Amino acid sequence: MLVKEELKNLGLHYVMVDLGMVELVEVITPTQFQELRKNLAVSGLELLDDKKSILIERIKNVIVEMVHYTDEIPKVNYSDYISEKLHHDYTYLSNVFSEVKGITIQQFIIHHKIERVKELLLYDEMNLTEISYILNYSSVAHLFNQFKKITGLSPTYFKQLKYKRCQNLENIV
């Protein structure tokens, strides 16, 4: 809503405003561009004009949506999924991502999957087997090993930390 208001304030007409993307009817002038950048920055939003930066943000958005906002991660290869969503060859996407971010798309996915595992463990509504299934791990052991490698903790110990924190809070109050 904020982006639409800023575009309107600058007299710009848009075809589409979606997460991370805006399609304008007219060509934006350098003055309008700088004004839009300044006004969005006040609200904590960043205006990207570099094609690589825009593509990186789109890749990140697809991954975050896939890992955090779907009930179950697609069973297809991530490379096929991302490539299909963004209409680019995966090798190209992977090379651009690695060049700019300094990590691979796969590493980025793994870190987000582990963050999702942490969330699900803290919600305490699913066991590790269910979590490994919905996050498309080949086995519970694979999930366990990846979790321990990234966090330094076992999933069980991570979950126990929640209970210890809760007990400590109860003792304080």
PDB file of C-alpha atoms in Angstrom, residues 3-171:
ATOM      1  CA  VAL A   3       4.537   1.868  -2.511  1.00  0.00           C
ATOM      2  CA  LYS A   4       1.277   2.570  -4.349  1.00  0.00           C
ATOM      3  CA  GLU A   5       0.774   5.771  -2.342  1.00  0.00           C
ATOM      4  CA  GLU A   6       4.308   6.971  -3.077  1.00  0.00           C
ATOM      5  CA  LEU A   7       3.866   6.279  -6.791  1.00  0.00           C
ATOM      6  CA  LYS A   8       0.580   8.191  -6.760  1.00  0.00           C
ATOM      7  CA  ASN A   9       2.189  11.124  -4.908  1.00  0.00           C
ATOM      8  CA  LEU A  10       4.816  11.352  -7.654  1.00  0.00           C
ATOM      9  CA  GLY A  11       2.165  11.239 -10.390  1.00  0.00           C
ATOM     10  CA  LEU A  12       3.306   7.827 -11.596  1.00  0.00           C
ATOM     11  CA  HIS A  13       0.851   5.278 -12.944  1.00  0.00           C
ATOM     12  CA  TYR A  14       1.462   1.586 -12.432  1.00  0.00           C
ATOM     13  CA  VAL A  15       0.265  -1.541 -14.165  1.00  0.00           C
ATOM     14  CA  MET A  16       1.229  -3.818 -11.295  1.00  0.00           C
ATOM     15  CA  VAL A  17       2.665  -3.576  -7.794  1.00  0.00           C
ATOM     16  CA  ASP A  18       3.655  -6.929  -6.342  1.00  0.00           C
ATOM     17  CA  LEU A  19       6.090  -8.097  -3.694  1.00  0.00           C
ATOM     18  CA  GLY A  20       9.438  -6.744  -4.815  1.00  0.00           C
ATOM     19  CA  MET A  21       8.293  -5.527  -8.237  1.00  0.00           C
ATOM     20  CA  VAL A  22       6.591  -2.529  -9.817  1.00  0.00           C
ATOM     21  CA  GLU A  23       5.606  -2.141 -13.452  1.00  0.00           C
ATOM     22  CA  LEU A  24       5.043   1.465 -14.484  1.00  0.00           C
ATOM     23  CA  VAL A  25       3.009   2.799 -17.396  1.00  0.00           C
ATOM     24  CA  GLU A  26       5.439   5.629 -18.125  1.00  0.00           C
ATOM     25  CA  VAL A  27       9.204   6.015 -17.930  1.00  0.00           C
ATOM     26  CA  ILE A  28      10.324   7.309 -14.558  1.00  0.00           C
ATOM     27  CA  THR A  29      12.559  10.395 -14.608  1.00  0.00           C
ATOM     28  CA  PRO A  30      15.811  10.434 -12.626  1.00  0.00           C
ATOM     29  CA  THR A  31      14.289  13.066 -10.297  1.00  0.00           C
ATOM     30  CA  GLN A  32      11.179  10.942  -9.675  1.00  0.00           C
ATOM     31  CA  PHE A  33      13.376   7.898  -9.141  1.00  0.00           C
ATOM     32  CA  GLN A  34      15.493   9.649  -6.494  1.00  0.00           C
ATOM     33  CA  GLU A  35      12.392  11.042  -4.767  1.00  0.00           C
ATOM     34  CA  LEU A  36      10.765   7.605  -4.719  1.00  0.00           C
ATOM     35  CA  ARG A  37      13.981   6.041  -3.367  1.00  0.00           C
ATOM     36  CA  LYS A  38      14.200   8.689  -0.599  1.00  0.00           C
ATOM     37  CA  ASN A  39      10.518   8.379   0.399  1.00  0.00           C
ATOM     38  CA  LEU A  40      10.602   4.574   0.518  1.00  0.00           C
ATOM     39  CA  ALA A  41      13.833   4.592   2.558  1.00  0.00           C
ATOM     40  CA  VAL A  42      12.034   6.569   5.282  1.00  0.00           C
ATOM     41  CA  SER A  43       9.725   3.559   5.686  1.00  0.00           C
ATOM     42  CA  GLY A  44      12.576   1.068   5.644  1.00  0.00           C
ATOM     43  CA  LEU A  45      12.089  -0.008   2.033  1.00  0.00           C
ATOM     44  CA  GLU A  46      14.898  -0.150  -0.490  1.00  0.00           C
ATOM     45  CA  LEU A  47      14.493   0.653  -4.162  1.00  0.00           C
ATOM     46  CA  LEU A  48      16.580  -1.612  -6.353  1.00  0.00           C
ATOM     47  CA  ASP A  49      17.451  -0.570  -9.875  1.00  0.00           C
ATOM     48  CA  ASP A  50      20.287  -2.950 -10.593  1.00  0.00           C
ATOM     49  CA  LYS A  51      19.051  -5.969 -12.580  1.00  0.00           C
ATOM     50  CA  LYS A  52      21.194  -8.411 -10.569  1.00  0.00           C
ATOM     51  CA  SER A  53      19.950  -7.055  -7.241  1.00  0.00           C
ATOM     52  CA  ILE A  54      16.374  -7.315  -8.438  1.00  0.00           C
ATOM     53  CA  LEU A  55      16.912 -10.892  -9.582  1.00  0.00           C
ATOM     54  CA  ILE A  56      18.550 -11.803  -6.241  1.00  0.00           C
ATOM     55  CA  GLU A  57      15.548 -10.383  -4.358  1.00  0.00           C
ATOM     56  CA  ARG A  58      13.192 -12.377  -6.573  1.00  0.00           C
ATOM     57  CA  ILE A  59      15.175 -15.585  -5.923  1.00  0.00           C
ATOM     58  CA  LYS A  60      15.135 -14.917  -2.174  1.00  0.00           C
ATOM     59  CA  ASN A  61      11.384 -14.201  -2.251  1.00  0.00           C
ATOM     60  CA  VAL A  62      10.650 -17.482  -4.079  1.00  0.00           C
ATOM     61  CA  ILE A  63      12.723 -19.430  -1.540  1.00  0.00           C
ATOM     62  CA  VAL A  64      11.230 -17.712   1.511  1.00  0.00           C
ATOM     63  CA  GLU A  65       7.714 -18.253   0.147  1.00  0.00           C
ATOM     64  CA  MET A  66       8.498 -21.888  -0.648  1.00  0.00           C
ATOM     65  CA  VAL A  67      10.004 -22.672   2.770  1.00  0.00           C
ATOM     66  CA  HIS A  68       8.027 -20.472   5.150  1.00  0.00           C
ATOM     67  CA  TYR A  69       4.627 -19.892   3.575  1.00  0.00           C
ATOM     68  CA  THR A  70       3.564 -23.182   2.045  1.00  0.00           C
ATOM     69  CA  ASP A  71       2.103 -26.082   3.976  1.00  0.00           C
ATOM     70  CA  GLU A  72       4.460 -28.489   2.276  1.00  0.00           C
ATOM     71  CA  ILE A  73       7.583 -27.840   0.217  1.00  0.00           C
ATOM     72  CA  PRO A  74       7.162 -28.938  -3.417  1.00  0.00           C
ATOM     73  CA  LYS A  75       8.480 -32.418  -4.151  1.00  0.00           C
ATOM     74  CA  VAL A  76      10.206 -31.306  -7.373  1.00  0.00           C
ATOM     75  CA  ASN A  77      13.871 -30.318  -7.460  1.00  0.00           C
ATOM     76  CA  TYR A  78      14.357 -26.867  -5.997  1.00  0.00           C
ATOM     77  CA  SER A  79      16.342 -25.917  -9.070  1.00  0.00           C
ATOM     78  CA  ASP A  80      13.391 -26.774 -11.341  1.00  0.00           C
ATOM     79  CA  TYR A  81      10.936 -25.008  -9.035  1.00  0.00           C
ATOM     80  CA  ILE A  82      12.960 -21.781  -8.832  1.00  0.00           C
ATOM     81  CA  SER A  83      13.780 -21.828 -12.535  1.00  0.00           C
ATOM     82  CA  GLU A  84      10.116 -22.290 -13.445  1.00  0.00           C
ATOM     83  CA  LYS A  85       8.919 -19.565 -11.060  1.00  0.00           C
ATOM     84  CA  LEU A  86      11.445 -17.000 -12.336  1.00  0.00           C
ATOM     85  CA  HIS A  87      11.525 -18.069 -16.010  1.00  0.00           C
ATOM     86  CA  HIS A  88      15.332 -18.270 -16.086  1.00  0.00           C
ATOM     87  CA  ASP A  89      17.835 -21.068 -16.500  1.00  0.00           C
ATOM     88  CA  TYR A  90      18.848 -22.345 -13.057  1.00  0.00           C
ATOM     89  CA  THR A  91      22.575 -22.268 -13.850  1.00  0.00           C
ATOM     90  CA  TYR A  92      22.294 -18.559 -14.648  1.00  0.00           C
ATOM     91  CA  LEU A  93      20.287 -17.896 -11.457  1.00  0.00           C
ATOM     92  CA  SER A  94      22.742 -19.901  -9.390  1.00  0.00           C
ATOM     93  CA  ASN A  95      25.789 -18.120 -10.801  1.00  0.00           C
ATOM     94  CA  VAL A  96      24.304 -14.640 -10.258  1.00  0.00           C
ATOM     95  CA  PHE A  97      23.174 -15.524  -6.725  1.00  0.00           C
ATOM     96  CA  SER A  98      26.557 -16.953  -5.713  1.00  0.00           C
ATOM     97  CA  GLU A  99      28.431 -14.037  -7.263  1.00  0.00           C
ATOM     98  CA  VAL A 100      26.377 -11.418  -5.421  1.00  0.00           C
ATOM     99  CA  LYS A 101      25.562 -13.167  -2.099  1.00  0.00           C
ATOM    100  CA  GLY A 102      28.735 -15.208  -1.629  1.00  0.00           C
ATOM    101  CA  ILE A 103      26.756 -18.391  -0.895  1.00  0.00           C
ATOM    102  CA  THR A 104      24.953 -20.853  -3.117  1.00  0.00           C
ATOM    103  CA  ILE A 105      21.189 -20.976  -3.562  1.00  0.00           C
ATOM    104  CA  GLN A 106      21.312 -24.421  -1.955  1.00  0.00           C
ATOM    105  CA  GLN A 107      23.021 -23.028   1.162  1.00  0.00           C
ATOM    106  CA  PHE A 108      20.432 -20.239   1.326  1.00  0.00           C
ATOM    107  CA  ILE A 109      17.628 -22.831   1.109  1.00  0.00           C
ATOM    108  CA  ILE A 110      19.221 -24.988   3.817  1.00  0.00           C
ATOM    109  CA  HIS A 111      19.512 -22.046   6.210  1.00  0.00           C
ATOM    110  CA  HIS A 112      15.867 -21.138   5.640  1.00  0.00           C
ATOM    111  CA  LYS A 113      14.750 -24.730   6.074  1.00  0.00           C
ATOM    112  CA  ILE A 114      16.588 -24.890   9.406  1.00  0.00           C
ATOM    113  CA  GLU A 115      14.910 -21.635  10.492  1.00  0.00           C
ATOM    114  CA  ARG A 116      11.575 -23.225   9.581  1.00  0.00           C
ATOM    115  CA  VAL A 117      12.475 -26.358  11.556  1.00  0.00           C
ATOM    116  CA  LYS A 118      13.206 -24.154  14.574  1.00  0.00           C
ATOM    117  CA  GLU A 119       9.803 -22.462  14.238  1.00  0.00           C
ATOM    118  CA  LEU A 120       8.004 -25.776  13.955  1.00  0.00           C
ATOM    119  CA  LEU A 121       9.899 -27.229  16.919  1.00  0.00           C
ATOM    120  CA  LEU A 122       8.963 -24.227  19.040  1.00  0.00           C
ATOM    121  CA  TYR A 123       5.280 -24.471  18.017  1.00  0.00           C
ATOM    122  CA  ASP A 124       5.436 -28.029  19.376  1.00  0.00           C
ATOM    123  CA  GLU A 125       2.612 -29.243  17.113  1.00  0.00           C
ATOM    124  CA  MET A 126       4.653 -31.731  15.040  1.00  0.00           C
ATOM    125  CA  ASN A 127       7.299 -34.298  15.746  1.00  0.00           C
ATOM    126  CA  LEU A 128      10.596 -34.467  13.866  1.00  0.00           C
ATOM    127  CA  THR A 129       9.312 -37.127  11.474  1.00  0.00           C
ATOM    128  CA  GLU A 130       6.385 -34.908  10.419  1.00  0.00           C
ATOM    129  CA  ILE A 131       8.659 -31.892  10.102  1.00  0.00           C
ATOM    130  CA  SER A 132      11.133 -33.807   7.953  1.00  0.00           C
ATOM    131  CA  TYR A 133       8.265 -34.918   5.700  1.00  0.00           C
ATOM    132  CA  ILE A 134       6.728 -31.481   5.111  1.00  0.00           C
ATOM    133  CA  LEU A 135      10.149 -29.910   4.527  1.00  0.00           C
ATOM    134  CA  ASN A 136      10.971 -32.645   2.025  1.00  0.00           C
ATOM    135  CA  TYR A 137      13.973 -34.163   3.788  1.00  0.00           C
ATOM    136  CA  SER A 138      14.999 -37.615   2.598  1.00  0.00           C
ATOM    137  CA  SER A 139      15.006 -38.858   6.203  1.00  0.00           C
ATOM    138  CA  VAL A 140      14.792 -37.730   9.811  1.00  0.00           C
ATOM    139  CA  ALA A 141      18.519 -38.487  10.124  1.00  0.00           C
ATOM    140  CA  HIS A 142      19.273 -36.090   7.257  1.00  0.00           C
ATOM    141  CA  LEU A 143      17.236 -33.347   8.942  1.00  0.00           C
ATOM    142  CA  PHE A 144      18.912 -34.084  12.293  1.00  0.00           C
ATOM    143  CA  ASN A 145      22.421 -33.910  10.791  1.00  0.00           C
ATOM    144  CA  GLN A 146      21.724 -30.720   8.852  1.00  0.00           C
ATOM    145  CA  PHE A 147      20.154 -29.066  11.917  1.00  0.00           C
ATOM    146  CA  LYS A 148      23.143 -29.970  14.089  1.00  0.00           C
ATOM    147  CA  LYS A 149      25.629 -28.814  11.443  1.00  0.00           C
ATOM    148  CA  ILE A 150      23.944 -25.388  11.106  1.00  0.00           C
ATOM    149  CA  THR A 151      22.975 -24.695  14.739  1.00  0.00           C
ATOM    150  CA  GLY A 152      25.498 -26.771  16.661  1.00  0.00           C
ATOM    151  CA  LEU A 153      22.576 -28.291  18.594  1.00  0.00           C
ATOM    152  CA  SER A 154      20.430 -31.347  18.161  1.00  0.00           C
ATOM    153  CA  PRO A 155      16.752 -30.616  17.444  1.00  0.00           C
ATOM    154  CA  THR A 156      15.848 -32.248  20.771  1.00  0.00           C
ATOM    155  CA  TYR A 157      18.259 -30.062  22.722  1.00  0.00           C
ATOM    156  CA  PHE A 158      17.052 -26.953  20.856  1.00  0.00           C
ATOM    157  CA  LYS A 159      13.494 -27.797  21.886  1.00  0.00           C
ATOM    158  CA  GLN A 160      14.575 -28.378  25.495  1.00  0.00           C
ATOM    159  CA  LEU A 161      16.092 -24.888  25.571  1.00  0.00           C
ATOM    160  CA  LYS A 162      12.580 -23.501  25.046  1.00  0.00           C
ATOM    161  CA  TYR A 163      11.347 -25.287  28.148  1.00  0.00           C
ATOM    162  CA  LYS A 164      14.368 -24.169  30.172  1.00  0.00           C
ATOM    163  CA  ARG A 165      13.738 -20.548  29.128  1.00  0.00           C
ATOM    164  CA  CYS A 166      10.077 -20.844  30.108  1.00  0.00           C
ATOM    165  CA  GLN A 167      11.011 -22.307  33.505  1.00  0.00           C
ATOM    166  CA  ASN A 168      13.546 -19.529  34.079  1.00  0.00           C
ATOM    167  CA  LEU A 169      10.891 -16.923  33.268  1.00  0.00           C
ATOM    168  CA  GLU A 170       8.444 -18.565  35.688  1.00  0.00           C
ATOM    169  CA  ASN A 171      11.114 -18.514  38.417  1.00  0.00           C
TER     170      ASN A 171
END
